[in-house]
N, CA and C atoms as an extended XYZ file, in Angstrom:
552
Properties=species:S:1:pos:R:3:atomname:S:1:resname:S:1:resid:I:1 pbc="F F F"
N        20.988      -21.704        6.586 N   ARG     1
C        19.716      -21.269        7.080 CA  ARG     1
C        18.670      -21.437        5.946 C   ARG     1
N        17.473      -21.797        6.385 N   ASP     2
C        16.465      -22.000        5.405 CA  ASP     2
C        15.633      -20.710        5.156 C   ASP     2
N        14.803      -20.720        4.191 N   ALA     3
C        14.047      -19.550        3.774 CA  ALA     3
C        13.149      -19.003        4.900 C   ALA     3
N        12.556      -19.753        5.695 N   LEU     4
C        11.600      -19.235        6.729 CA  LEU     4
C        12.477      -18.623        7.825 C   LEU     4
N        13.662      -19.161        8.112 N   GLU     5
C        14.551      -18.568        9.184 CA  GLU     5
C        15.017      -17.225        8.685 C   GLU     5
N        15.321      -17.115        7.393 N   LEU     6
C        15.773      -15.795        6.861 CA  LEU     6
C        14.623      -14.816        6.883 C   LEU     6
N        13.372      -15.279        6.624 N   TYR     7
C        12.255      -14.485        6.658 CA  TYR     7
C        12.107      -13.845        8.061 C   TYR     7
N        12.184      -14.777        9.004 N   ASN     8
C        12.011      -14.335       10.507 CA  ASN     8
C        13.097      -13.416       10.949 C   ASN     8
N        14.254      -13.623       10.384 N   SER     9
C        15.392      -12.688       10.706 CA  SER     9
C        15.137      -11.379       10.068 C   SER     9
N        14.626      -11.416        8.822 N   GLY    10
C        14.300      -10.104        8.171 CA  GLY    10
C        13.268       -9.418        8.938 C   GLY    10
N        12.305      -10.041        9.489 N   VAL    11
C        11.184       -9.358       10.227 CA  VAL    11
C        11.824       -8.681       11.524 C   VAL    11
N        12.678       -9.443       12.146 N   GLU    12
C        13.324       -8.955       13.377 CA  GLU    12
C        14.138       -7.683       13.039 C   GLU    12
N        14.866       -7.705       11.950 N   LYS    13
C        15.627       -6.559       11.565 CA  LYS    13
C        14.728       -5.409       11.054 C   LYS    13
N        13.646       -5.684       10.384 N   LEU    14
C        12.642       -4.715       10.062 CA  LEU    14
C        12.071       -3.998       11.330 C   LEU    14
N        11.823       -4.756       12.321 N   ASN    15
C        11.322       -4.213       13.562 CA  ASN    15
C        12.268       -3.315       14.220 C   ASN    15
N        13.532       -3.545       14.066 N   ARG    16
C        14.601       -2.819       14.605 CA  ARG    16
C        14.995       -1.604       13.681 C   ARG    16
N        14.312       -1.463       12.564 N   GLN    17
C        14.522       -0.576       11.595 CA  GLN    17
C        15.972       -0.608       10.933 C   GLN    17
N        16.439       -1.810       10.867 N   ASP    18
C        17.678       -2.209       10.161 CA  ASP    18
C        17.308       -2.642        8.773 C   ASP    18
N        16.914       -1.637        7.954 N   TYR    19
C        16.358       -1.969        6.696 CA  TYR    19
C        17.331       -2.593        5.748 C   TYR    19
N        18.552       -2.171        5.731 N   GLU    20
C        19.558       -2.726        4.832 CA  GLU    20
C        19.743       -4.239        5.020 C   GLU    20
N        19.849       -4.623        6.272 N   ASN    21
C        20.037       -6.140        6.527 CA  ASN    21
C        18.733       -6.882        6.429 C   ASN    21
N        17.585       -6.176        6.692 N   ALA    22
C        16.284       -6.864        6.459 CA  ALA    22
C        16.131       -7.155        4.955 C   ALA    22
N        16.496       -6.200        4.123 N   ILE    23
C        16.497       -6.440        2.678 CA  ILE    23
C        17.275       -7.721        2.304 C   ILE    23
N        18.515       -7.804        2.744 N   VAL    24
C        19.322       -8.938        2.499 CA  VAL    24
C        18.650      -10.191        2.884 C   VAL    24
N        18.075      -10.315        4.188 N   ASP    25
C        17.426      -11.510        4.549 CA  ASP    25
C        16.253      -11.839        3.787 C   ASP    25
N        15.350      -10.857        3.464 N   PHE    26
C        14.172      -11.154        2.664 CA  PHE    26
C        14.573      -11.698        1.249 C   PHE    26
N        15.581      -10.949        0.631 N   ARG    27
C        16.033      -11.406       -0.729 CA  ARG    27
C        16.499      -12.858       -0.671 C   ARG    27
N        17.369      -13.111        0.317 N   ASN    28
C        18.011      -14.423        0.458 CA  ASN    28
C        16.870      -15.495        0.633 C   ASN    28
N        15.831      -15.144        1.425 N   SER    29
C        14.737      -16.054        1.654 CA  SER    29
C        14.147      -16.396        0.314 C   SER    29
N        13.836      -15.348       -0.475 N   ILE    30
C        13.262      -15.552       -1.841 CA  ILE    30
C        14.169      -16.375       -2.783 C   ILE    30
N        15.488      -16.047       -2.665 N   ASP    31
C        16.386      -16.797       -3.574 CA  ASP    31
C        16.343      -18.380       -3.274 C   ASP    31
N        16.169      -18.686       -1.981 N   ILE    32
C        16.079      -20.037       -1.568 CA  ILE    32
C        14.740      -20.622       -1.937 C   ILE    32
N        13.672      -19.881       -1.716 N   ASP    33
C        12.333      -20.369       -1.960 CA  ASP    33
C        11.535      -19.273       -2.632 C   ASP    33
N        11.546      -19.130       -3.869 N   PRO    34
C        10.802      -18.020       -4.636 CA  PRO    34
C         9.297      -18.022       -4.439 C   PRO    34
N         8.779      -19.131       -3.811 N   TYR    35
C         7.307      -19.186       -3.588 CA  TYR    35
C         6.998      -18.770       -2.151 C   TYR    35
N         7.990      -18.309       -1.338 N   LEU    36
C         7.794      -17.809       -0.012 CA  LEU    36
C         7.083      -16.514        0.097 C   LEU    36
N         5.726      -16.493       -0.131 N   LEU    37
C         5.037      -15.241       -0.310 CA  LEU    37
C         5.174      -14.165        0.788 C   LEU    37
N         5.341      -14.659        1.943 N   ILE    38
C         5.498      -13.783        3.148 CA  ILE    38
C         6.663      -12.881        3.082 C   ILE    38
N         7.663      -13.182        2.294 N   SER    39
C         8.829      -12.373        2.148 CA  SER    39
C         8.643      -11.181        1.148 C   SER    39
N         7.751      -11.398        0.263 N   TYR    40
C         7.465      -10.336       -0.886 CA  TYR    40
C         6.873       -9.017       -0.344 C   TYR    40
N         5.874       -9.186        0.520 N   ALA    41
C         5.187       -8.023        0.961 CA  ALA    41
C         6.070       -7.057        1.781 C   ALA    41
N         6.779       -7.498        2.856 N   PRO    42
C         7.683       -6.559        3.594 CA  PRO    42
C         8.818       -6.120        2.677 C   PRO    42
N         9.376       -6.933        1.841 N   LEU    43
C        10.514       -6.471        1.008 CA  LEU    43
C        10.082       -5.396        0.074 C   LEU    43
N         8.940       -5.632       -0.492 N   SER    44
C         8.462       -4.584       -1.542 CA  SER    44
C         8.115       -3.290       -0.767 C   SER    44
N         7.565       -3.391        0.420 N   ALA    45
C         7.279       -2.214        1.180 CA  ALA    45
C         8.566       -1.439        1.517 C   ALA    45
N         9.605       -2.131        1.885 N   ILE    46
C        10.867       -1.450        2.251 CA  ILE    46
C        11.381       -0.761        0.919 C   ILE    46
N        11.317       -1.454       -0.119 N   ILE    47
C        11.865       -0.960       -1.464 CA  ILE    47
C        11.037        0.340       -1.791 C   ILE    47
N         9.748        0.351       -1.522 N   ILE    48
C         8.896        1.503       -1.861 CA  ILE    48
C         9.214        2.652       -0.949 C   ILE    48
N         9.104        2.351        0.398 N   ASN    49
C         9.118        3.376        1.363 CA  ASN    49
C        10.502        3.844        1.837 C   ASN    49
N        11.478        2.996        1.752 N   ILE    50
C        12.852        3.368        2.251 CA  ILE    50
C        13.720        3.677        1.050 C   ILE    50
N        13.840        2.716        0.132 N   LEU    51
C        14.714        2.898       -1.017 CA  LEU    51
C        14.021        3.857       -2.051 C   LEU    51
N        12.764        3.867       -2.132 N   GLN    52
C        12.006        4.622       -3.086 CA  GLN    52
C        12.404        4.219       -4.486 C   GLN    52
N        12.590        2.995       -4.694 N   ASP    53
C        12.933        2.421       -6.033 CA  ASP    53
C        11.721        1.692       -6.522 C   ASP    53
N        10.793        2.460       -7.139 N   TYR    54
C         9.498        2.057       -7.483 CA  TYR    54
C         9.574        0.852       -8.671 C   TYR    54
N        10.474        1.088       -9.574 N   ASN    55
C        10.633        0.078      -10.638 CA  ASN    55
C        11.023       -1.232      -10.008 C   ASN    55
N        12.008       -1.201       -9.095 N   GLN    56
C        12.464       -2.435       -8.485 CA  GLN    56
C        11.271       -3.106       -7.731 C   GLN    56
N        10.465       -2.323       -7.000 N   ALA    57
C         9.311       -2.869       -6.277 CA  ALA    57
C         8.298       -3.498       -7.285 C   ALA    57
N         8.055       -2.957       -8.429 N   ILE    58
C         7.176       -3.463       -9.476 CA  ILE    58
C         7.779       -4.853       -9.992 C   ILE    58
N         9.062       -4.730      -10.248 N   GLU    59
C         9.788       -6.010      -10.712 CA  GLU    59
C         9.594       -7.153       -9.758 C   GLU    59
N         9.830       -6.917       -8.365 N   LEU    60
C         9.749       -7.880       -7.406 CA  LEU    60
C         8.251       -8.447       -7.258 C   LEU    60
N         7.272       -7.533       -7.121 N   THR    61
C         5.903       -7.969       -6.967 CA  THR    61
C         5.432       -8.700       -8.188 C   THR    61
N         5.765       -8.250       -9.400 N   SER    62
C         5.415       -8.881      -10.582 CA  SER    62
C         5.956      -10.337      -10.675 C   SER    62
N         7.142      -10.500      -10.095 N   LYS    63
C         7.772      -11.813      -10.150 CA  LYS    63
C         6.888      -12.865       -9.531 C   LYS    63
N         6.370      -12.629       -8.307 N   ILE    64
C         5.621      -13.625       -7.628 CA  ILE    64
C         4.250      -13.723       -8.249 C   ILE    64
N         3.700      -12.600       -8.733 N   ILE    65
C         2.382      -12.678       -9.441 CA  ILE    65
C         2.479      -13.512      -10.700 C   ILE    65
N         3.553      -13.398      -11.397 N   GLU    66
C         3.712      -14.213      -12.635 CA  GLU    66
C         4.102      -15.637      -12.348 C   GLU    66
N         4.901      -15.830      -11.286 N   LEU    67
C         5.402      -17.115      -10.926 CA  LEU    67
C         4.269      -18.027      -10.451 C   LEU    67
N         3.412      -17.442       -9.577 N   GLU    68
C         2.388      -18.279       -8.978 CA  GLU    68
C         0.967      -17.603       -9.140 C   GLU    68
N         0.814      -16.479       -8.590 N   GLY    69
C        -0.420      -15.716       -8.675 CA  GLY    69
C        -1.539      -16.131       -7.661 C   GLY    69
N        -2.431      -15.263       -7.454 N   PHE    70
C        -3.568      -15.583       -6.533 CA  PHE    70
C        -4.455      -16.590       -7.084 C   PHE    70
N        -4.576      -16.661       -8.421 N   GLU    71
C        -5.433      -17.692       -9.052 CA  GLU    71
C        -4.904      -19.076       -8.704 C   GLU    71
N        -3.614      -19.259       -8.525 N   ASN    72
C        -3.101      -20.596       -8.153 CA  ASN    72
C        -2.926      -20.851       -6.718 C   ASN    72
N        -2.863      -19.708       -5.880 N   ASN    73
C        -2.631      -19.864       -4.498 CA  ASN    73
C        -3.448      -18.698       -3.829 C   ASN    73
N        -4.676      -19.071       -3.329 N   ASN    74
C        -5.583      -18.016       -2.786 CA  ASN    74
C        -5.181      -17.572       -1.402 C   ASN    74
N        -3.957      -17.182       -1.278 N   ASP    75
C        -3.418      -16.621       -0.002 CA  ASP    75
C        -3.668      -15.117        0.004 C   ASP    75
N        -4.249      -14.637        1.065 N   LEU    76
C        -4.548      -13.215        1.256 CA  LEU    76
C        -3.364      -12.273        1.150 C   LEU    76
N        -2.176      -12.807        1.360 N   ILE    77
C        -1.000      -12.004        1.222 CA  ILE    77
C        -0.923      -11.330       -0.259 C   ILE    77
N        -1.550      -11.956       -1.103 N   TYR    78
C        -1.608      -11.389       -2.476 CA  TYR    78
C        -2.219       -9.923       -2.476 C   TYR    78
N        -3.106       -9.736       -1.609 N   ALA    79
C        -3.691       -8.359       -1.482 CA  ALA    79
C        -2.582       -7.335       -1.153 C   ALA    79
N        -1.660       -7.726       -0.222 N   ASP    80
C        -0.516       -6.873        0.071 CA  ASP    80
C         0.379       -6.677       -1.148 C   ASP    80
N         0.593       -7.803       -1.838 N   ILE    81
C         1.527       -7.704       -2.946 CA  ILE    81
C         0.940       -6.767       -4.071 C   ILE    81
N        -0.369       -7.011       -4.390 N   TYR    82
C        -1.000       -6.124       -5.424 CA  TYR    82
C        -1.020       -4.688       -4.986 C   TYR    82
N        -1.358       -4.449       -3.642 N   ASN    83
C        -1.381       -3.181       -3.121 CA  ASN    83
C        -0.023       -2.467       -3.228 C   ASN    83
N         1.009       -3.202       -2.889 N   ASN    84
C         2.350       -2.608       -3.005 CA  ASN    84
C         2.745       -2.240       -4.446 C   ASN    84
N         2.451       -3.141       -5.304 N   ARG    85
C         2.710       -2.928       -6.822 CA  ARG    85
C         1.850       -1.666       -7.176 C   ARG    85
N         0.607       -1.590       -6.775 N   GLY    86
C        -0.148       -0.380       -7.100 CA  GLY    86
C         0.430        0.911       -6.528 C   GLY    86
N         0.916        0.832       -5.370 N   LEU    87
C         1.616        2.052       -4.781 CA  LEU    87
C         2.840        2.499       -5.596 C   LEU    87
N         3.552        1.466       -5.993 N   ALA    88
C         4.798        1.768       -6.720 CA  ALA    88
C         4.407        2.429       -8.061 C   ALA    88
N         3.415        1.836       -8.699 N   LYS    89
C         2.884        2.455      -10.041 CA  LYS    89
C         2.412        3.873       -9.809 C   LYS    89
N         1.666        4.071       -8.714 N   SER    90
C         1.202        5.379       -8.465 CA  SER    90
C         2.319        6.411       -8.254 C   SER    90
N         3.275        5.997       -7.541 N   TYR    91
C         4.467        6.865       -7.312 CA  TYR    91
C         5.077        7.232       -8.661 C   TYR    91
N         4.976        6.247       -9.609 N   LEU    92
C         5.516        6.581      -11.011 CA  LEU    92
C         4.521        7.288      -11.912 C   LEU    92
N         3.376        7.674      -11.273 N   GLU    93
C         2.306        8.389      -11.956 CA  GLU    93
C         1.667        7.552      -13.018 C   GLU    93
N         1.598        6.281      -12.841 N   GLU    94
C         0.926        5.366      -13.700 CA  GLU    94
C        -0.343        4.961      -13.059 C   GLU    94
N        -1.254        5.943      -12.986 N   GLU    95
C        -2.449        5.857      -12.081 CA  GLU    95
C        -3.457        4.807      -12.612 C   GLU    95
N        -3.658        4.712      -13.897 N   GLU    96
C        -4.546        3.649      -14.435 CA  GLU    96
C        -4.136        2.309      -14.049 C   GLU    96
N        -2.795        1.979      -14.216 N   LEU    97
C        -2.207        0.739      -13.856 CA  LEU    97
C        -2.272        0.483      -12.370 C   LEU    97
N        -2.022        1.515      -11.600 N   ALA    98
C        -2.030        1.434      -10.111 CA  ALA    98
C        -3.508        1.042       -9.775 C   ALA    98
N        -4.496        1.731      -10.333 N   ILE    99
C        -5.850        1.385       -9.982 CA  ILE    99
C        -6.199       -0.033      -10.250 C   ILE    99
N        -5.747       -0.634      -11.403 N   GLU   100
C        -5.966       -2.016      -11.622 CA  GLU   100
C        -5.365       -2.878      -10.556 C   GLU   100
N        -4.219       -2.546      -10.034 N   ASP   101
C        -3.659       -3.332       -8.918 CA  ASP   101
C        -4.442       -3.163       -7.671 C   ASP   101
N        -4.881       -1.916       -7.287 N   PHE   102
C        -5.665       -1.669       -6.174 CA  PHE   102
C        -6.976       -2.446       -6.213 C   PHE   102
N        -7.566       -2.479       -7.500 N   ASN   103
C        -8.852       -3.254       -7.658 CA  ASN   103
C        -8.599       -4.739       -7.349 C   ASN   103
N        -7.422       -5.239       -7.886 N   LYS   104
C        -7.206       -6.669       -7.653 CA  LYS   104
C        -6.955       -6.876       -6.157 C   LYS   104
N        -6.283       -6.008       -5.429 N   ALA   105
C        -6.057       -6.218       -3.967 CA  ALA   105
C        -7.415       -6.158       -3.316 C   ALA   105
N        -8.314       -5.343       -3.702 N   LEU   106
C        -9.642       -5.234       -3.073 CA  LEU   106
C       -10.513       -6.477       -3.446 C   LEU   106
N       -10.351       -7.081       -4.615 N   GLU   107
C       -11.058       -8.249       -4.946 CA  GLU   107
C       -10.672       -9.391       -3.964 C   GLU   107
N        -9.417       -9.380       -3.697 N   ILE   108
C        -8.823      -10.460       -2.757 CA  ILE   108
C        -9.308      -10.229       -1.363 C   ILE   108
N        -9.224       -8.936       -0.901 N   ASP   109
C        -9.606       -8.541        0.418 CA  ASP   109
C       -10.260       -7.169        0.429 C   ASP   109
N       -11.540       -7.056        0.536 N   ASN   110
C       -12.111       -5.761        0.474 CA  ASN   110
C       -12.283       -5.070        1.842 C   ASN   110
N       -11.464       -5.522        2.788 N   SER   111
C       -11.507       -4.852        4.152 CA  SER   111
C       -10.247       -4.044        4.297 C   SER   111
N        -9.578       -3.639        3.238 N   ARG   112
C        -8.304       -2.908        3.291 CA  ARG   112
C        -8.560       -1.389        3.159 C   ARG   112
N        -8.704       -0.694        4.267 N   GLY   113
C        -8.997        0.703        4.212 CA  GLY   113
C        -7.881        1.505        3.542 C   GLY   113
N        -6.625        1.133        3.821 N   LEU   114
C        -5.590        1.916        3.133 CA  LEU   114
C        -5.537        1.682        1.651 C   LEU   114
N        -5.954        0.579        1.217 N   THR   115
C        -5.993        0.338       -0.270 CA  THR   115
C        -7.077        1.162       -0.929 C   THR   115
N        -8.229        1.359       -0.255 N   TYR   116
C        -9.273        2.217       -0.693 CA  TYR   116
C        -8.655        3.730       -0.721 C   TYR   116
N        -7.909        4.031        0.249 N   ALA   117
C        -7.360        5.368        0.283 CA  ALA   117
C        -6.264        5.572       -0.774 C   ALA   117
N        -5.559        4.567       -1.054 N   SER   118
C        -4.493        4.656       -2.190 CA  SER   118
C        -5.159        4.741       -3.518 C   SER   118
N        -6.227        3.997       -3.656 N   ARG   119
C        -7.012        4.013       -4.968 CA  ARG   119
C        -7.581        5.463       -5.164 C   ARG   119
N        -8.102        5.972       -3.974 N   ALA   120
C        -8.684        7.391       -3.998 CA  ALA   120
C        -7.644        8.362       -4.513 C   ALA   120
N        -6.395        8.165       -4.029 N   PHE   121
C        -5.303        9.182       -4.386 CA  PHE   121
C        -5.128        9.041       -5.960 C   PHE   121
N        -5.086        7.839       -6.462 N   SER   122
C        -4.900        7.658       -7.888 CA  SER   122
C        -6.168        8.325       -8.672 C   SER   122
N        -7.348        8.041       -8.190 N   HIS   123
C        -8.509        8.626       -8.837 CA  HIS   123
C        -8.359       10.116       -8.768 C   HIS   123
N        -8.002       10.677       -7.656 N   ASN   124
C        -7.909       12.098       -7.574 CA  ASN   124
C        -6.824       12.642       -8.550 C   ASN   124
N        -5.731       11.981       -8.650 N   ASN   125
C        -4.738       12.392       -9.560 CA  ASN   125
C        -5.152       12.367      -11.073 C   ASN   125
N        -6.201       11.513      -11.318 N   MET   126
C        -6.754       11.469      -12.667 CA  MET   126
C        -7.866       12.395      -12.829 C   MET   126
N        -8.225       13.193      -11.825 N   GLY   127
C        -9.316       14.232      -11.916 CA  GLY   127
C       -10.650       13.665      -11.615 C   GLY   127
N       -10.657       12.440      -11.019 N   GLU   128
C       -11.899       11.856      -10.691 CA  GLU   128
C       -12.249       11.986       -9.183 C   GLU   128
N       -12.622       13.143       -8.799 N   ALA   129
C       -12.742       13.430       -7.406 CA  ALA   129
C       -13.950       12.714       -6.789 C   ALA   129
N       -14.966       12.497       -7.552 N   GLU   130
C       -16.125       11.794       -7.042 CA  GLU   130
C       -15.826       10.287       -6.704 C   GLU   130
N       -15.060        9.645       -7.626 N   LEU   131
C       -14.647        8.275       -7.366 CA  LEU   131
C       -13.661        8.260       -6.115 C   LEU   131
N       -12.861        9.296       -6.000 N   ALA   132
C       -11.920        9.380       -4.956 CA  ALA   132
C       -12.709        9.484       -3.632 C   ALA   132
N       -13.638       10.390       -3.643 N   LEU   133
C       -14.561       10.499       -2.433 CA  LEU   133
C       -15.193        9.242       -2.047 C   LEU   133
N       -15.706        8.554       -2.980 N   ASP   134
C       -16.394        7.232       -2.667 CA  ASP   134
C       -15.364        6.282       -1.976 C   ASP   134
N       -14.177        6.246       -2.506 N   ASP   135
C       -13.133        5.378       -1.906 CA  ASP   135
C       -12.719        5.797       -0.511 C   ASP   135
N       -12.612        7.139       -0.336 N   LEU   136
C       -12.251        7.660        0.933 CA  LEU   136
C       -13.366        7.388        2.016 C   LEU   136
N       -14.630        7.412        1.552 N   ASN   137
C       -15.717        7.012        2.458 CA  ASN   137
C       -15.627        5.615        2.840 C   ASN   137
N       -15.306        4.761        1.908 N   LYS   138
C       -15.152        3.345        2.199 CA  LYS   138
C       -13.999        3.145        3.213 C   LYS   138
N       -12.824        3.816        2.937 N   ALA   139
C       -11.685        3.718        3.791 CA  ALA   139
C       -12.046        4.090        5.231 C   ALA   139
N       -12.749        5.163        5.409 N   ILE   140
C       -13.117        5.661        6.756 CA  ILE   140
C       -14.153        4.671        7.384 C   ILE   140
N       -15.016        4.103        6.564 N   ASP   141
C       -15.986        3.109        7.115 CA  ASP   141
C       -15.242        1.920        7.782 C   ASP   141
N       -14.119        1.637        7.102 N   ILE   142
C       -13.316        0.427        7.510 CA  ILE   142
C       -12.409        0.806        8.714 C   ILE   142
N       -11.852        1.882        8.666 N   ASP   143
C       -10.900        2.333        9.692 CA  ASP   143
C       -10.882        3.875        9.825 C   ASP   143
N       -11.595        4.378       10.867 N   GLU   144
C       -11.691        5.801       10.989 CA  GLU   144
C       -10.520        6.389       11.845 C   GLU   144
N        -9.431        5.588       12.090 N   THR   145
C        -8.435        6.093       12.941 CA  THR   145
C        -7.270        6.870       12.176 C   THR   145
N        -7.344        6.810       10.914 N   ILE   146
C        -6.143        7.309       10.094 CA  ILE   146
C        -6.448        8.831        9.725 C   ILE   146
N        -5.631        9.721       10.373 N   PRO   147
C        -5.914       11.163       10.106 CA  PRO   147
C        -5.772       11.601        8.638 C   PRO   147
N        -4.867       11.032        7.855 N   ASN   148
C        -4.596       11.389        6.523 CA  ASN   148
C        -5.769       11.072        5.683 C   ASN   148
N        -6.557       10.137        5.918 N   VAL   149
C        -7.737        9.783        5.093 CA  VAL   149
C        -8.820       10.841        5.274 C   VAL   149
N        -8.983       11.368        6.506 N   PHE   150
C        -9.890       12.470        6.651 CA  PHE   150
C        -9.323       13.671        5.990 C   PHE   150
N        -8.072       13.931        6.039 N   PHE   151
C        -7.504       15.103        5.326 CA  PHE   151
C        -7.677       15.003        3.816 C   PHE   151
N        -7.468       13.806        3.270 N   SER   152
C        -7.645       13.597        1.859 CA  SER   152
C        -9.149       13.802        1.430 C   SER   152
N       -10.036       13.320        2.349 N   ARG   153
C       -11.413       13.514        2.056 CA  ARG   153
C       -11.854       14.941        2.071 C   ARG   153
N       -11.229       15.654        2.995 N   SER   154
C       -11.435       17.086        3.053 CA  SER   154
C       -11.096       17.791        1.794 C   SER   154
N        -9.967       17.362        1.103 N   SER   155
C        -9.504       17.919       -0.080 CA  SER   155
C       -10.497       17.590       -1.201 C   SER   155
N       -10.906       16.361       -1.172 N   CYS   156
C       -11.924       15.974       -2.227 CA  CYS   156
C       -13.219       16.753       -2.112 C   CYS   156
N       -13.673       16.865       -0.905 N   LYS   157
C       -14.941       17.692       -0.718 CA  LYS   157
C       -14.767       19.065       -1.105 C   LYS   157
N       -13.571       19.631       -0.842 N   GLN   158
C       -13.319       21.030       -1.252 CA  GLN   158
C       -13.365       21.082       -2.826 C   GLN   158
N       -12.751       20.188       -3.548 N   GLN   159
C       -12.791       20.153       -4.986 CA  GLN   159
C       -14.188       20.076       -5.512 C   GLN   159
N       -15.069       19.324       -4.800 N   LEU   160
C       -16.439       19.159       -5.237 CA  LEU   160
C       -17.364       20.209       -4.803 C   LEU   160
N       -16.825       21.216       -4.082 N   GLY   161
C       -17.610       22.390       -3.662 CA  GLY   161
C       -18.336       22.159       -2.295 C   GLY   161
N       -18.093       21.136       -1.559 N   ASP   162
C       -18.637       20.917       -0.264 CA  ASP   162
C       -17.737       21.453        0.841 C   ASP   162
N       -17.717       22.752        0.993 N   PHE   163
C       -16.793       23.444        1.769 CA  PHE   163
C       -17.099       23.126        3.295 C   PHE   163
N       -18.270       23.040        3.690 N   ARG   164
C       -18.574       22.762        5.079 CA  ARG   164
C       -18.141       21.379        5.407 C   ARG   164
N       -18.318       20.383        4.520 N   GLY   165
C       -17.856       19.037        4.738 CA  GLY   165
C       -16.320       18.955        4.818 C   GLY   165
N       -15.717       19.795        3.913 N   ALA   166
C       -14.204       19.827        3.910 CA  ALA   166
C       -13.682       20.340        5.192 C   ALA   166
N       -14.321       21.409        5.677 N   LEU   167
C       -13.891       21.928        6.969 CA  LEU   167
C       -14.081       20.899        8.125 C   LEU   167
N       -15.193       20.280        8.126 N   ASP   168
C       -15.506       19.219        9.181 CA  ASP   168
C       -14.488       18.143        9.143 C   ASP   168
N       -14.113       17.634        7.964 N   ASP   169
C       -13.157       16.511        7.864 CA  ASP   169
C       -11.738       17.046        8.284 C   ASP   169
N       -11.441       18.256        7.874 N   CYS   170
C       -10.079       18.829        8.270 CA  CYS   170
C       -10.066       18.944        9.733 C   CYS   170
N       -11.085       19.361       10.406 N   ALA   171
C       -11.102       19.446       11.933 CA  ALA   171
C       -10.920       18.001       12.539 C   ALA   171
N       -11.592       16.968       11.936 N   ILE   172
C       -11.406       15.676       12.480 CA  ILE   172
C        -9.892       15.259       12.361 C   ILE   172
N        -9.396       15.452       11.124 N   ALA   173
C        -8.002       15.137       10.865 CA  ALA   173
C        -7.057       15.813       11.851 C   ALA   173
N        -7.328       17.065       12.104 N   LEU   174
C        -6.429       17.924       13.055 CA  LEU   174
C        -6.644       17.388       14.448 C   LEU   174
N        -7.770       17.005       14.768 N   GLU   175
C        -8.036       16.408       16.171 CA  GLU   175
C        -7.323       15.075       16.314 C   GLU   175
N        -7.214       14.317       15.274 N   LYS   176
C        -6.499       12.970       15.344 CA  LYS   176
C        -5.004       13.161       15.289 C   LYS   176
N        -4.552       14.201       14.663 N   ASP   177
C        -3.092       14.353       14.519 CA  ASP   177
C        -2.756       15.879       14.535 C   ASP   177
N        -2.765       16.434       15.768 N   PRO   178
C        -2.751       17.856       16.003 CA  PRO   178
C        -1.374       18.500       15.584 C   PRO   178
N        -0.307       17.635       15.468 N   ASP   179
C         1.023       18.177       15.133 CA  ASP   179
C         1.388       18.077       13.637 C   ASP   179
N         0.488       17.556       12.876 N   ASN   180
C         0.693       17.427       11.379 CA  ASN   180
C         0.665       18.802       10.735 C   ASN   180
N         1.846       19.217       10.291 N   ILE   181
C         1.881       20.504        9.639 CA  ILE   181
C         1.119       20.630        8.308 C   ILE   181
N         0.946       19.476        7.679 N   ASN   182
C         0.145       19.465        6.392 CA  ASN   182
C        -1.343       19.802        6.722 C   ASN   182
N        -1.796       19.223        7.829 N   ILE   183
C        -3.199       19.389        8.194 CA  ILE   183
C        -3.433       20.788        8.676 C   ILE   183
N        -2.507       21.284        9.453 N   ILE   184
C        -2.614       22.692        9.996 CA  ILE   184
C        -2.680       23.635        9.026 C   ILE   184
């Protein structure tokens, strides 16, 4: 099988939530063709979200960034790759390094609402609530359908003393996701 076939097989398995075998296919596709960008984003997402092996995710995403990089191949998938590396760094509480990767992802594609939200989380963890609020506003401007972004913005507004705004955002989040125990 060639690298693209393995990638496609990995996507099918990912869609069936067969993460273990999806990982195998994505890894094999990269072994055959280390420049197959499309395999890096879903593989690193599985490693982050399912395996929760953040160091492995950083190693994987750094591999393609160092091997080729956006400067040599202006493919927008690099925004996903930088975003995923930023998430992994944030989970390791390396917030300044995470913000650098989120910044790079947004340089490549500034229409990524979830990247703004992720960067906001890092800013907030560093005690920079105003920067976090700016990023959450941008995330909502891009995509107002994500309840957790409103909930995060509610928390930021509360930290900044805007209790009415915090309550309003919390109500929006609850309306969008009425069963979310964290919002309740």
